[in-house]
Coordinates of C-alpha atoms in Angstrom, one line a residue:
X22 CA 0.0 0.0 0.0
X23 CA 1.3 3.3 -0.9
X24 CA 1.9 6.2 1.7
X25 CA -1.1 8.2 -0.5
X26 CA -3.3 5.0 0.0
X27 CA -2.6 4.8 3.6
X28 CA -3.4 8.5 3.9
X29 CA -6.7 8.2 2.6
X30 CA -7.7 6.1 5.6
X31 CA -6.2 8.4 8.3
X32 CA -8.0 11.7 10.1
X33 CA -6.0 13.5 12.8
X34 CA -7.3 15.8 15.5
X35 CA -6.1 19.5 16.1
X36 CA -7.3 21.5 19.1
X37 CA -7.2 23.8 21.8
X38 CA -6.2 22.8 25.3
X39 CA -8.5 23.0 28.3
X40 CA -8.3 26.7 29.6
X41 CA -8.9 28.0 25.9
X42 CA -12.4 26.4 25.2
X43 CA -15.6 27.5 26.9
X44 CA -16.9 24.4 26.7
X45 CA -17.0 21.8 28.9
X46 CA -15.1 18.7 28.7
X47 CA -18.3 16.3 29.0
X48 CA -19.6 17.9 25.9
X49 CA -16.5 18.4 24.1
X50 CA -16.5 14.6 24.4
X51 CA -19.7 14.4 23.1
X52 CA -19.1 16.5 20.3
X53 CA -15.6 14.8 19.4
X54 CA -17.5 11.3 19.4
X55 CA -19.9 12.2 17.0
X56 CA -17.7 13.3 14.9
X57 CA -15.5 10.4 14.8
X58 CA -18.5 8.3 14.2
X59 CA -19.4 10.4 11.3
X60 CA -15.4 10.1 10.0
X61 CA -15.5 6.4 10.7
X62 CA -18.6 5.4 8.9
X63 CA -16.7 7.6 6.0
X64 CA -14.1 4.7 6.2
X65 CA -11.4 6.5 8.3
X66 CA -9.9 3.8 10.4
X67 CA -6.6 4.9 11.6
X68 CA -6.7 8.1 13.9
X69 CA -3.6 10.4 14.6
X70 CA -3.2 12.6 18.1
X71 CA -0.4 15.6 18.8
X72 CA -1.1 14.0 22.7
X73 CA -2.1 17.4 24.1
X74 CA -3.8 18.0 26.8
X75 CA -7.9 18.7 25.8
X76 CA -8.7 17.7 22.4
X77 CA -5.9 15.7 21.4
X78 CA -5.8 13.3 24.7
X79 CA -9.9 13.5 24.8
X80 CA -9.7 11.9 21.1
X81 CA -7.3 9.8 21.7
X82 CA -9.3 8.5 24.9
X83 CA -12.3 8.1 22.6
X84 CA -10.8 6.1 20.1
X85 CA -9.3 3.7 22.6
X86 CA -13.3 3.6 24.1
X87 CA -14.3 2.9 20.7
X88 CA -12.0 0.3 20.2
X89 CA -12.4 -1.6 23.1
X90 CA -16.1 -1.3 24.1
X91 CA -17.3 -1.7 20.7
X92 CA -15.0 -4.3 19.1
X93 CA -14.4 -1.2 16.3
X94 CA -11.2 -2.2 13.9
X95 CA -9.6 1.1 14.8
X96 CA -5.5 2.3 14.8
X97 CA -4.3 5.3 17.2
X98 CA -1.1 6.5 15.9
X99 CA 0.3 9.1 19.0
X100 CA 2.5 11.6 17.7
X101 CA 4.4 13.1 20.2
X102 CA 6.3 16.6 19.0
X103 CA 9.2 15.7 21.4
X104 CA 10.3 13.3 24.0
X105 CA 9.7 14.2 27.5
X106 CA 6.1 15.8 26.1
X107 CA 4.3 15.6 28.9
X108 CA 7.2 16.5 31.9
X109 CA 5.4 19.3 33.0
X110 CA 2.1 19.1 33.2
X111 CA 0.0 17.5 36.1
X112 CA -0.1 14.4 37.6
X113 CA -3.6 13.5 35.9
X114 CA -2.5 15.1 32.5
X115 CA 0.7 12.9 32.6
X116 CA -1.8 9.5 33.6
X117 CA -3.8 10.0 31.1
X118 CA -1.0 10.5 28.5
X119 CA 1.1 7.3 29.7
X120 CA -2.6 5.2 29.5
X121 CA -2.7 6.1 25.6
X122 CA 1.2 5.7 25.0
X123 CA 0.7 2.2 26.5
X124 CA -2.5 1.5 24.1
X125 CA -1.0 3.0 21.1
X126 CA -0.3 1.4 18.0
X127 CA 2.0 3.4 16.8
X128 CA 4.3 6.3 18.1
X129 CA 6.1 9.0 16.4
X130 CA 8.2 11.5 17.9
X131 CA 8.6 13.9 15.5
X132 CA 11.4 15.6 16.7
X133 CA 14.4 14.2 18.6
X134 CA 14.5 17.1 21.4
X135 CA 12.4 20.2 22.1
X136 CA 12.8 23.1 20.1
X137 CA 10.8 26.6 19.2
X138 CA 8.9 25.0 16.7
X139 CA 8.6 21.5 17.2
X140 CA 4.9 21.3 18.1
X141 CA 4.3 22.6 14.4
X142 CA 6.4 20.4 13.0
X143 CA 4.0 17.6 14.6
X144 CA 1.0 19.0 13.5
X145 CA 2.3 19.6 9.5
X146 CA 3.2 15.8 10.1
X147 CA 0.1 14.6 11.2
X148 CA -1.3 16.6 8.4
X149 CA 0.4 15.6 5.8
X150 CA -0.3 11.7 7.1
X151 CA -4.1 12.4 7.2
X152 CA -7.0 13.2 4.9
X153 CA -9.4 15.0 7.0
X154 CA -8.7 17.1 9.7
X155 CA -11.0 16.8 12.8
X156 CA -10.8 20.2 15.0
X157 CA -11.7 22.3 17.8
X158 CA -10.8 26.0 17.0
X159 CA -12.4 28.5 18.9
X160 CA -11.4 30.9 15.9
X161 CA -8.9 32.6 18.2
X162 CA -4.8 32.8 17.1
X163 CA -3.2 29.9 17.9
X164 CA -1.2 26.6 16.9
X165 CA -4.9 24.8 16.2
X166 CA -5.2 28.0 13.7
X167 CA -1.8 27.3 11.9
X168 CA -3.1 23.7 11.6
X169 CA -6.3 24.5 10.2
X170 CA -4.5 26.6 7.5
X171 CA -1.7 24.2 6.7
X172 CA -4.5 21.7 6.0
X173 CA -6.9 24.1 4.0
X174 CA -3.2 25.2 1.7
X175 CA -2.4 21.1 1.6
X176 CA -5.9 20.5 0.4
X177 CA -6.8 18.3 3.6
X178 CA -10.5 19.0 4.5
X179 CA -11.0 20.5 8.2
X180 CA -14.2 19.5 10.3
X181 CA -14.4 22.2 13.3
X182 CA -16.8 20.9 15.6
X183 CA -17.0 24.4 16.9
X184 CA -18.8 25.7 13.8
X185 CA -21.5 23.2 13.9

């Protein structure tokens, strides 16, 4: 199977983190399900996360749900920007994000070390790995923006559960 062929199967998620949204995680959740219900019956079967906190580890966690409570025939690829990620963020952050590594079936660190722009070097990855973009952009400036517009300028197509 080509890397073109592979993409076709393969949606990634791009959002903001916790404090940014004014939504509440429960129906963030909700929302992000849907969503990758609708992306799955449209024969996406392999999912990408930048294992953020909020949307990235929430999707993650919902794919892994998915896949286990439903018997679904679904791939998590976790692609991490760096190693060390998730050193400084709290204790329940960095349990959920060592609960996906371990369930993942594939990891990619995208860069060898942290540097200035490493997390957008993840997220042009995971774009140019996927062919639909799921998001949730509050329309504000920010890294989930520069996603959204690398996809839109690589011809990806962006879902932004925000606008619906």
């Amino acid at each position: 199977m080509t890397e073109s062929e592979k993409r076709m199967h393969r949606c990634c998620f791009t959002g903001h983190r916790p404090e940014k949204l004014s939504v509440s995680e429960e129906d963030l959740k909700r929302e992000l399900k849907k969503e990758i219900r609708l992306a799955i019956a449209d024969g996406f079967n392999v999912f990408i996360t930048g294992m953020a906190p909020g949307t990235d580890i929430w999707a993650a966690e919902i794919i892994l749900e998915l896949r286990e409570q439903e018997a679904l025939r679904l791939k998590l690829i976790a692609a991490s920007p760096h190693p060390d990620f998730e050193k400084r963020w709290s204790m329940d952050w960095r349990k959920r994000y060592a609960a996906i590594m371990a369930k993942a079936d594939f990891i990619k660190e995208v860069c060898p070390h942290y540097s200035r722009g490493c997390n957008q070097i993840r997220n042009e990855w995971m774009v140019d790995h996927s062919a639909r973009v799921i998001a949730v952009w509050n329309g504000t400036p920010s890294g989930t923006k520069n996603t959204i517009v690398y996809a839109k300028r690589k011809g990806v197509p962006v879902v932004n559960i925000l606008d619906k």
